[in-house]
PDB file of C-alpha atoms in Angstrom:
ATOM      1  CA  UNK A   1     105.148 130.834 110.144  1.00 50.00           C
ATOM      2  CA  UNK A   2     102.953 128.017 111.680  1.00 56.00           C
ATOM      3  CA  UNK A   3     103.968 124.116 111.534  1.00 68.00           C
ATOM      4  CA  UNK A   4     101.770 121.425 111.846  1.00 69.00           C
ATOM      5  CA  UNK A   5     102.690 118.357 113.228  1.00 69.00           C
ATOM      6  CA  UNK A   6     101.796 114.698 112.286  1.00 71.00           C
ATOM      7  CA  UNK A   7     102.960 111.627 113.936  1.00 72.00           C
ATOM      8  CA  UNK A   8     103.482 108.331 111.704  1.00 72.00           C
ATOM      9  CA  UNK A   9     104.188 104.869 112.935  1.00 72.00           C
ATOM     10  CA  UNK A  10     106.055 103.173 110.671  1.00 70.00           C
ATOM     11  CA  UNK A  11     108.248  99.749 109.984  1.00 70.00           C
ATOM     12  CA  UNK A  12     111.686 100.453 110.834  1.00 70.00           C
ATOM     13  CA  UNK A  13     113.788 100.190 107.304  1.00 68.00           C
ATOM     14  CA  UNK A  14     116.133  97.143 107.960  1.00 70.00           C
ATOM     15  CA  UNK A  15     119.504  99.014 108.053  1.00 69.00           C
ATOM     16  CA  UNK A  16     118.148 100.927 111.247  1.00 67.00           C
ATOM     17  CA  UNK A  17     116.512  97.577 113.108  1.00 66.00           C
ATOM     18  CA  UNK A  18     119.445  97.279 116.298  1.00 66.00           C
ATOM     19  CA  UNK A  19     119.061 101.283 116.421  1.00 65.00           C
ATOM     20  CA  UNK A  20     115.116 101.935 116.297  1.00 63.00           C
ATOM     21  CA  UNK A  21     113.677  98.495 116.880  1.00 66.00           C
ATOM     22  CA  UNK A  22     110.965  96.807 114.472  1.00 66.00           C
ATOM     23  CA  UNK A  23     108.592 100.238 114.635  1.00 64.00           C
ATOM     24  CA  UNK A  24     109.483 103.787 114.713  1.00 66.00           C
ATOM     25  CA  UNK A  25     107.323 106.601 115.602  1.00 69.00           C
ATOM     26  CA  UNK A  26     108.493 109.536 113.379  1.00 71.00           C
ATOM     27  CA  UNK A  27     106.815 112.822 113.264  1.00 72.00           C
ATOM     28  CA  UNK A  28     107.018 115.161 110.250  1.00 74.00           C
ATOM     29  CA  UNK A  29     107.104 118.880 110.285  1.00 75.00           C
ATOM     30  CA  UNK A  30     104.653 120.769 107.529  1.00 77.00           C
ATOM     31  CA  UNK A  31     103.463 124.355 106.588  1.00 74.00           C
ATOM     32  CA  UNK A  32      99.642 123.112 106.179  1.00 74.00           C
ATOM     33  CA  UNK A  33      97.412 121.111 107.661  1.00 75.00           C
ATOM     34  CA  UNK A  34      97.998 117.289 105.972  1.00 71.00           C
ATOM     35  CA  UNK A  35     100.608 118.781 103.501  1.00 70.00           C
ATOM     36  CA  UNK A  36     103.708 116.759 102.651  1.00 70.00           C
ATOM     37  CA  UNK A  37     106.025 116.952 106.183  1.00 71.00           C
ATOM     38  CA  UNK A  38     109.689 116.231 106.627  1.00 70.00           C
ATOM     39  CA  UNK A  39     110.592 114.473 109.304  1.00 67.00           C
ATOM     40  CA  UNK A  40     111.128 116.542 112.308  1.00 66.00           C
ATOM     41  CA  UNK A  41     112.175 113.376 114.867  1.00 66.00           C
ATOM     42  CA  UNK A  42     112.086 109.984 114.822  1.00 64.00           C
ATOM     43  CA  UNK A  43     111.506 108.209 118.638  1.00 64.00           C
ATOM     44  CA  UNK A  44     112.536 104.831 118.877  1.00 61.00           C
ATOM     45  CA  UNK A  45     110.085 101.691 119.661  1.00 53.00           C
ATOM     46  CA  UNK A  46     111.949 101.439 122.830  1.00 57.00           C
ATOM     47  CA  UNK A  47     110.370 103.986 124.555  1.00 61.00           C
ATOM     48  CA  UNK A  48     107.630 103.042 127.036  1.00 64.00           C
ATOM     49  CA  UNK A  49     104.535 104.248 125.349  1.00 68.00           C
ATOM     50  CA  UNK A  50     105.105 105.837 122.195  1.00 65.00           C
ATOM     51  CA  UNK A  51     102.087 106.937 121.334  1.00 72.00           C
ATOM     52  CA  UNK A  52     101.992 109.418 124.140  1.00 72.00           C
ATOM     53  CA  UNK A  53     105.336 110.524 124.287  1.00 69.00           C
ATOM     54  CA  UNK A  54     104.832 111.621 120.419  1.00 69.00           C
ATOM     55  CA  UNK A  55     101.773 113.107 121.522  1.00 73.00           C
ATOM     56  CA  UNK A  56     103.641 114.799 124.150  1.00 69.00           C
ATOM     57  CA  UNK A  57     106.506 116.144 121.885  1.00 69.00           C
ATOM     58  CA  UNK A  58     103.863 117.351 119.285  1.00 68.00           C
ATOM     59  CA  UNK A  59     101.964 119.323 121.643  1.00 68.00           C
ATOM     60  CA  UNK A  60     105.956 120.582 123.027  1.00 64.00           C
ATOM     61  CA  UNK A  61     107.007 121.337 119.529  1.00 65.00           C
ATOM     62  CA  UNK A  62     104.051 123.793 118.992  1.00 65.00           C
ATOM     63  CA  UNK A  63     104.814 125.824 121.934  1.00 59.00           C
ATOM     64  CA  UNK A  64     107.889 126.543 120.249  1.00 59.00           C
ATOM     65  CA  UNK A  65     106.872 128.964 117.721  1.00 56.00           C
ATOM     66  CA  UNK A  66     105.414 131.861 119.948  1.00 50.00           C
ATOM     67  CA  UNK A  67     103.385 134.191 117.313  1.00 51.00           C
ATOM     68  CA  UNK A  68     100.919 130.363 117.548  1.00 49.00           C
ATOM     69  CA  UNK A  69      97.630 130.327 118.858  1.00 49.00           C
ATOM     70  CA  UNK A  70      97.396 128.792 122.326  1.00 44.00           C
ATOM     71  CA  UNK A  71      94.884 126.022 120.771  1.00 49.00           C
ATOM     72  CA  UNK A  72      96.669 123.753 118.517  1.00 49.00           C
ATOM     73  CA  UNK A  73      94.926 120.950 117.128  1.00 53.00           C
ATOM     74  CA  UNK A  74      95.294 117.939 118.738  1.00 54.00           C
ATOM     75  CA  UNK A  75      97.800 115.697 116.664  1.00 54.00           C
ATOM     76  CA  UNK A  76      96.394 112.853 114.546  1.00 56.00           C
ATOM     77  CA  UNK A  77      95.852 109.575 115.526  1.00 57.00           C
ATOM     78  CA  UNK A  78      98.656 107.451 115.640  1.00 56.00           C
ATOM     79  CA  UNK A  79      98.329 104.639 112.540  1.00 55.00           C
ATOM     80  CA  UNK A  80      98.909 101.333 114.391  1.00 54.00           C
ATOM     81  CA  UNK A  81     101.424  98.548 112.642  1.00 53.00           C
ATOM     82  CA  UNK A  82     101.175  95.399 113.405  1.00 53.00           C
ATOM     83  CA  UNK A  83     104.331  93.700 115.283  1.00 56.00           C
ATOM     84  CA  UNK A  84     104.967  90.486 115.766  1.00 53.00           C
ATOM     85  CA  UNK A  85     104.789  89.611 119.785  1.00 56.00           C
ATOM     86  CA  UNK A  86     108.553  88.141 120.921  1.00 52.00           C
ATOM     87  CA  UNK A  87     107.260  85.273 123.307  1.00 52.00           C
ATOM     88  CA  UNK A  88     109.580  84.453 126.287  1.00 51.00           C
ATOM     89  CA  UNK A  89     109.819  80.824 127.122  1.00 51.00           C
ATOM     90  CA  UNK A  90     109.428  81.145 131.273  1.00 50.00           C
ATOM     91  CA  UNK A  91     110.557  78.192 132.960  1.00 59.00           C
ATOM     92  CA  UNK A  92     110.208  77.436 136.866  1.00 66.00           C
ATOM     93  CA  UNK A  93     113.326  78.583 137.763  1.00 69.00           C
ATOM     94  CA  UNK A  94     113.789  82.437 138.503  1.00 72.00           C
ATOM     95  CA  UNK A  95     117.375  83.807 137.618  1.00 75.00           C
ATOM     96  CA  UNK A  96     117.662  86.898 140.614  1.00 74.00           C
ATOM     97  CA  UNK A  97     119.620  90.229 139.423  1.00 74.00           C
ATOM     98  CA  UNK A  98     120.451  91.426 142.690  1.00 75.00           C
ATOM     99  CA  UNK A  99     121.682  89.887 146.459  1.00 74.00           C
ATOM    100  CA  UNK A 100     118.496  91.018 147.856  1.00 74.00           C
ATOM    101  CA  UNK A 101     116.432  89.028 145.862  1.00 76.00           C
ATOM    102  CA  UNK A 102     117.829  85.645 146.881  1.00 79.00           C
ATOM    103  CA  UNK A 103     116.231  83.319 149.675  1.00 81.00           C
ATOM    104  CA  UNK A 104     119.228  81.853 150.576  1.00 81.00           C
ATOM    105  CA  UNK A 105     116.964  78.798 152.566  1.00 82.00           C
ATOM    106  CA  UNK A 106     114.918  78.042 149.371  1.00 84.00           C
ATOM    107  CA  UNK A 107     114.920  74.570 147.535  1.00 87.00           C
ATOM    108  CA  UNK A 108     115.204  75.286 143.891  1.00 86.00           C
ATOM    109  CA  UNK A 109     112.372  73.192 142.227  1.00 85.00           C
ATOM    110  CA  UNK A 110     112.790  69.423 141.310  1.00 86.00           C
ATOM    111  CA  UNK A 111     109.841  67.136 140.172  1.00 84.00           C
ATOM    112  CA  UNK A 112     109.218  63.894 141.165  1.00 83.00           C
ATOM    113  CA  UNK A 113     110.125  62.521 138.608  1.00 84.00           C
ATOM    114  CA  UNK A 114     113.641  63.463 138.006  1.00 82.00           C
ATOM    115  CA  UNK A 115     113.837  62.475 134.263  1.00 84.00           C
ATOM    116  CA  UNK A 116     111.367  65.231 133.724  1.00 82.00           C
ATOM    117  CA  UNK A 117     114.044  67.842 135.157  1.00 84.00           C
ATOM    118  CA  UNK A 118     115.180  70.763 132.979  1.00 88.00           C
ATOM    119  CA  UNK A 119     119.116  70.390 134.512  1.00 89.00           C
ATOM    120  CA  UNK A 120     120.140  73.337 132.001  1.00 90.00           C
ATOM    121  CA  UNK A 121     117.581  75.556 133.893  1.00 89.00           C
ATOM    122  CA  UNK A 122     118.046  74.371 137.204  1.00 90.00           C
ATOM    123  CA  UNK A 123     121.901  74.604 137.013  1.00 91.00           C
ATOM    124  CA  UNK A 124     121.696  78.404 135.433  1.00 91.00           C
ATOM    125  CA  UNK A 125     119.491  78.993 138.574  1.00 90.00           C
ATOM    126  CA  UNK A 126     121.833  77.444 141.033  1.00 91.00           C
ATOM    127  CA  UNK A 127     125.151  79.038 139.641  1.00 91.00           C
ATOM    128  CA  UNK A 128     123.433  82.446 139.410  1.00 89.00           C
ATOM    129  CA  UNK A 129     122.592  82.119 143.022  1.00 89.00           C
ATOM    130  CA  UNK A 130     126.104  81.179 143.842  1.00 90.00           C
ATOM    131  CA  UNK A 131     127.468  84.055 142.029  1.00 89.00           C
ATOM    132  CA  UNK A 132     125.481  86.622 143.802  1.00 88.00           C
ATOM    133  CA  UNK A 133     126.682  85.035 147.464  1.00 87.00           C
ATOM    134  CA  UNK A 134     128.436  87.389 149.904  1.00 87.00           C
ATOM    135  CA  UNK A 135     129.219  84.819 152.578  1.00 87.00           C
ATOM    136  CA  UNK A 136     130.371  80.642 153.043  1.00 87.00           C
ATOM    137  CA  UNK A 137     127.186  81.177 155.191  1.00 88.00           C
ATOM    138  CA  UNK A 138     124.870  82.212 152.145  1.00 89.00           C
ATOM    139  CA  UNK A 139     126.791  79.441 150.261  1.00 90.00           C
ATOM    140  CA  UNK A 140     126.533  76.929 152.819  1.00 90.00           C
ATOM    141  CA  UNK A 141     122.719  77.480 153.459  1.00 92.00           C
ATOM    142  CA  UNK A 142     122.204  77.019 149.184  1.00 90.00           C
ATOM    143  CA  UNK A 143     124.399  73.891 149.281  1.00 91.00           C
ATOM    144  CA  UNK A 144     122.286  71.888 152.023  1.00 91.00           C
ATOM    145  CA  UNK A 145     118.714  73.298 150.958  1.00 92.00           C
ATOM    146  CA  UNK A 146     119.658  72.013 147.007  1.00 91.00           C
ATOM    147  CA  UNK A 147     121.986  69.171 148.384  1.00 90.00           C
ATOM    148  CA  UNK A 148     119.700  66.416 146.582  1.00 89.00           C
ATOM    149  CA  UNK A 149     119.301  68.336 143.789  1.00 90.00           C
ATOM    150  CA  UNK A 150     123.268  68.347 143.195  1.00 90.00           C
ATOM    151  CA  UNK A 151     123.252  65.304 143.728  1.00 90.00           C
ATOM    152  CA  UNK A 152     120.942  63.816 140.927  1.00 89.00           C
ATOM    153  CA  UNK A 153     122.411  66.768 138.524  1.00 90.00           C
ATOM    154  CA  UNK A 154     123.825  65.246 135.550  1.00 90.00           C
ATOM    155  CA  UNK A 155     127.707  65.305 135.542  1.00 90.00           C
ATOM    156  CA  UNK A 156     128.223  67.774 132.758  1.00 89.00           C
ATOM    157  CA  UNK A 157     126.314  70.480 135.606  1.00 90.00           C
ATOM    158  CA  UNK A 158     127.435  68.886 138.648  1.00 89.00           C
ATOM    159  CA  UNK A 159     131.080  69.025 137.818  1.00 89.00           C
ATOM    160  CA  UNK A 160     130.668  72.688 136.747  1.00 90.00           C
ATOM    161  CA  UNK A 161     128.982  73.773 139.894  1.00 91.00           C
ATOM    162  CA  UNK A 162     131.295  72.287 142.147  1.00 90.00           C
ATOM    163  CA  UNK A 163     134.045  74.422 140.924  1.00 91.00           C
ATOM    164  CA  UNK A 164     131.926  77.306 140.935  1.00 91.00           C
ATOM    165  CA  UNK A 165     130.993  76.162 143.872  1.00 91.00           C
ATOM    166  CA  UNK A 166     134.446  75.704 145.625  1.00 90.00           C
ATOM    167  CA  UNK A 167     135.932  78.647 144.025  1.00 91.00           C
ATOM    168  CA  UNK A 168     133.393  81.450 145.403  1.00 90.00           C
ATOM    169  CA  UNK A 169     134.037  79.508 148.596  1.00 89.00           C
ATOM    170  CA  UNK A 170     137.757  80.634 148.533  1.00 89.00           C
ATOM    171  CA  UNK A 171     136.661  84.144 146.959  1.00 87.00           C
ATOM    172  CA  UNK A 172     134.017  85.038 150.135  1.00 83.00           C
ATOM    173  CA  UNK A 173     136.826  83.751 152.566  1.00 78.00           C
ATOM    174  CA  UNK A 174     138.969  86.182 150.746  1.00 68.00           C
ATOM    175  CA  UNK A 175     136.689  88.861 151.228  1.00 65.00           C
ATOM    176  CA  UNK A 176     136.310  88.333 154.339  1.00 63.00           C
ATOM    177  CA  UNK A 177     139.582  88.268 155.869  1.00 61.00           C
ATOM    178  CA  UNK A 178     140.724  91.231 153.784  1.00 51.00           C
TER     179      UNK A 178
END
């Protein structure tokens, strides 16, 4: 018995939105060519590029029956559906995930005109890099390169980052004499 395969990309029903994402790809299963399917799989939005992985599967999925002709059809084209694009807000300050990624001797950025100054950005940006310190010497070297900006940091920041500040002091002198 041969099965044809269709891929569908549709809107993601609202119960399954956290699981799937706004689209799903979801390919049906059917005896004849363009005949009602029932869905065989359904591949969630967060996969690279769905479009070929589907096509992919498909072309995997035929191989499975093995009394089927080595030349299945190629699958239909995927219908497109329009998603709405999630724009990030990128600000001039770079939030590092990993140790490696840190220049421990640069000056996070400050305008010259201080008003202008997004402090909420600028102290996320400082703390991360304090968080991801090994050393008083990779704490020391952020402290004098960002010294003025600590300085003109509002108080509800500054206060914050000097505890953070003192206690990973304390925490990478622990480390080090254990």
């Amino acid at each position: 018995m041969r099965e044809f395969y269709s891929i569908v990309s549709t809107g993601t029903p609202k119960r399954d939105i956290d699981l799937f994402g706004r689209t799903t790809v979801r390919i049906d299963g059917a005896r004849e060519p363009g005949g009602a399917g029932v869905p065989v799989i359904y591949l969630s939005a967060y996969v690279d590029d769905a479009e070929v992985f589907a096509q992919r599967l498909c072309a995997a999925l035929s191989w499975l029956d093995d009394r089927q002709n080595l030349d299945s059809p190629a699958p239909p084209p995927v219908q497109q559906v329009a998603t709405v694009p999630v724009e990030e807000e990128v600000g001039p300050y770079s939030l590092p995930e990993y140790v490696e990624d840190v220049d421990w001797s640069e000056r996070l950025f400050l305008p010259e005109d201080l008003t202008a100054t997004d402090w909420r950005g600028w102290a996320e940006a400082f703390e991360r890099r304090v968080d991801l310190a090994m050393s008083d010497g990779q704490l020391a070297m952020l402290e004098a390169e960002n010294g003025a900006g600590l300085k003109a940091c509002p108080f509800r920041y500054r206060g914050a980052l000097g505890r953070k500040l003192q206690t990973r002091y304390v925490e990478t002198a622990s480390q080090v004499a254990a």
